[in-house]
PDB file of C-alpha atoms and ligand atoms in Angstrom:
ATOM      1  CA  MET A 155       0.091 -19.605  -8.561  1.00  0.00           C
ATOM      2  CA  GLN A 156       3.614 -20.603  -9.591  1.00  0.00           C
ATOM      3  CA  CYS A 157       6.553 -18.268  -9.013  1.00  0.00           C
ATOM      4  CA  PRO A 158       7.634 -16.672 -12.323  1.00  0.00           C
ATOM      5  CA  LYS A 159      11.303 -16.849 -11.250  1.00  0.00           C
ATOM      6  CA  CYS A 160      11.763 -20.338  -9.737  1.00  0.00           C
ATOM      7  CA  GLY A 161       8.495 -22.168 -10.482  1.00  0.00           C
ATOM      8  CA  ASN A 162       7.704 -23.038  -6.834  1.00  0.00           C
ATOM      9  CA  GLU A 163       4.127 -22.844  -5.622  1.00  0.00           C
ATOM     10  CA  MET A 164       3.516 -19.406  -4.083  1.00  0.00           C
ATOM     11  CA  LEU A 165       1.686 -18.718  -0.806  1.00  0.00           C
ATOM     12  CA  LYS A 166      -1.677 -17.016  -1.236  1.00  0.00           C
ATOM     13  CA  GLY A 167      -2.347 -14.032   1.012  1.00  0.00           C
ATOM     14  CA  SER A 168      -3.418 -10.414   1.065  1.00  0.00           C
ATOM     15  CA  LEU A 169      -1.961  -6.929   0.984  1.00  0.00           C
ATOM     16  CA  LEU A 170      -3.797  -4.966   3.652  1.00  0.00           C
ATOM     17  CA  GLY A 171      -4.229  -1.212   3.678  1.00  0.00           C
ATOM     18  CA  ASP A 172      -5.021   0.885   6.710  1.00  0.00           C
ATOM     19  CA  ARG A 173      -7.842   3.098   5.476  1.00  0.00           C
ATOM     20  CA  TYR A 174      -7.745   3.499   1.720  1.00  0.00           C
ATOM     21  CA  ALA A 175      -7.061   1.176  -1.197  1.00  0.00           C
ATOM     22  CA  ILE A 176      -3.391   0.466  -1.910  1.00  0.00           C
ATOM     23  CA  LYS A 177      -2.094   2.336  -4.947  1.00  0.00           C
ATOM     24  CA  TRP A 178       0.766   1.732  -7.344  1.00  0.00           C
ATOM     25  CA  GLN A 179       2.656   4.726  -8.725  1.00  0.00           C
ATOM     26  CA  PRO A 180       5.441   4.769 -11.321  1.00  0.00           C
ATOM     27  CA  ALA A 181       8.890   5.757 -10.034  1.00  0.00           C
ATOM     28  CA  ASP A 182       9.004   8.903 -12.191  1.00  0.00           C
ATOM     29  CA  LYS A 183       5.836  10.361 -10.612  1.00  0.00           C
ATOM     30  CA  LYS A 184       5.759  12.301  -7.353  1.00  0.00           C
ATOM     31  CA  LEU A 185       3.138  12.603  -4.653  1.00  0.00           C
ATOM     32  CA  VAL A 186       1.098  15.792  -4.819  1.00  0.00           C
ATOM     33  CA  GLY A 187       1.444  17.654  -1.535  1.00  0.00           C
ATOM     34  CA  GLY A 188       3.407  14.683  -0.192  1.00  0.00           C
ATOM     35  CA  ILE A 189       0.179  12.670   0.118  1.00  0.00           C
ATOM     36  CA  PHE A 190      -1.836  12.256  -3.074  1.00  0.00           C
ATOM     37  CA  ALA A 191      -0.730   9.699  -5.672  1.00  0.00           C
ATOM     38  CA  ARG A 192      -1.254  10.408  -9.355  1.00  0.00           C
ATOM     39  CA  GLY A 193      -0.210   8.765 -12.591  1.00  0.00           C
ATOM     40  CA  GLY A 194      -0.712   5.261 -11.187  1.00  0.00           C
ATOM     41  CA  PHE A 195      -3.653   3.074 -10.281  1.00  0.00           C
ATOM     42  CA  ALA A 196      -5.420   1.598  -7.264  1.00  0.00           C
ATOM     43  CA  LEU A 197      -5.431  -2.101  -6.458  1.00  0.00           C
ATOM     44  CA  LYS A 198      -8.714  -3.920  -6.015  1.00  0.00           C
ATOM     45  CA  ASP A 199     -10.189  -3.324  -2.597  1.00  0.00           C
ATOM     46  CA  GLU A 200     -12.348  -6.102  -1.147  1.00  0.00           C
ATOM     47  CA  SER A 201     -13.018  -4.254   2.089  1.00  0.00           C
ATOM     48  CA  SER A 202     -16.375  -3.345   3.534  1.00  0.00           C
ATOM     49  CA  LEU A 203     -17.277  -0.491   5.847  1.00  0.00           C
ATOM     50  CA  PHE A 204     -15.896  -2.309   8.901  1.00  0.00           C
ATOM     51  CA  SER A 205     -12.833  -4.018   7.446  1.00  0.00           C
ATOM     52  CA  ARG A 206      -9.468  -3.020   6.012  1.00  0.00           C
ATOM     53  CA  PRO A 207      -8.643  -2.593   2.307  1.00  0.00           C
ATOM     54  CA  LYS A 208      -7.529  -6.000   1.044  1.00  0.00           C
ATOM     55  CA  THR A 209      -5.893  -7.104  -2.221  1.00  0.00           C
ATOM     56  CA  GLU A 210      -5.040 -10.722  -3.102  1.00  0.00           C
ATOM     57  CA  ALA A 211      -1.276 -11.286  -3.390  1.00  0.00           C
ATOM     58  CA  TYR A 212       1.159 -14.208  -3.564  1.00  0.00           C
ATOM     59  CA  VAL A 213       4.578 -14.685  -1.984  1.00  0.00           C
ATOM     60  CA  CYS A 214       7.435 -16.977  -3.039  1.00  0.00           C
ATOM     61  CA  GLU A 215       9.405 -17.753   0.115  1.00  0.00           C
ATOM     62  CA  ASN A 216      12.288 -19.098  -1.972  1.00  0.00           C
ATOM     63  CA  CYS A 217      12.803 -15.898  -4.009  1.00  0.00           C
ATOM     64  CA  GLU A 218      11.218 -13.491  -1.483  1.00  0.00           C
ATOM     65  CA  LEU A 219       9.053 -12.221  -4.327  1.00  0.00           C
ATOM     66  CA  LEU A 220       5.640 -10.608  -3.844  1.00  0.00           C
ATOM     67  CA  THR A 221       3.254 -10.858  -6.805  1.00  0.00           C
ATOM     68  CA  VAL A 222      -0.102  -9.239  -7.562  1.00  0.00           C
ATOM     69  CA  ASP A 223      -2.068 -10.379 -10.625  1.00  0.00           C
ATOM     70  CA  LEU A 224      -3.270  -7.091 -12.095  1.00  0.00           C
ATOM     71  CA  LYS A 225      -5.716  -8.869 -14.415  1.00  0.00           C
ATOM     72  CA  THR A 226      -7.860  -9.619 -11.359  1.00  0.00           C
ATOM     73  CA  GLN A 227      -6.549  -7.230  -8.673  1.00  0.00           C
ATOM     74  CA  ARG A 228      -6.388  -3.880 -10.450  1.00  0.00           C
ATOM     75  CA  LYS A 229      -9.267  -1.601  -9.543  1.00  0.00           C
ATOM     76  CA  ALA A 230     -11.525  -0.967 -12.515  1.00  0.00           C
TER      77      ALA A 230
HETATM   78 ZN1   ZN B 243      10.433 -18.161  -6.551  1.00  0.00          ZN
END
């Protein structure tokens, strides 16, 4: 994947969660009870019972930009 800012080839890697799928929440929403996210969405979770939640992500070391392609990595 090419960086959308500088065009360099990005490094492929993963965002890893601890126990549950990683979620994205808009800045104008608040956590319910300080824990539960709402108004956003979960990222795709390729984990199994004995592994950590894992979402494919790319990093541009030049721009220090982290990118997730939601077309493939957003949880259905
Ligand atoms: Zn870049």
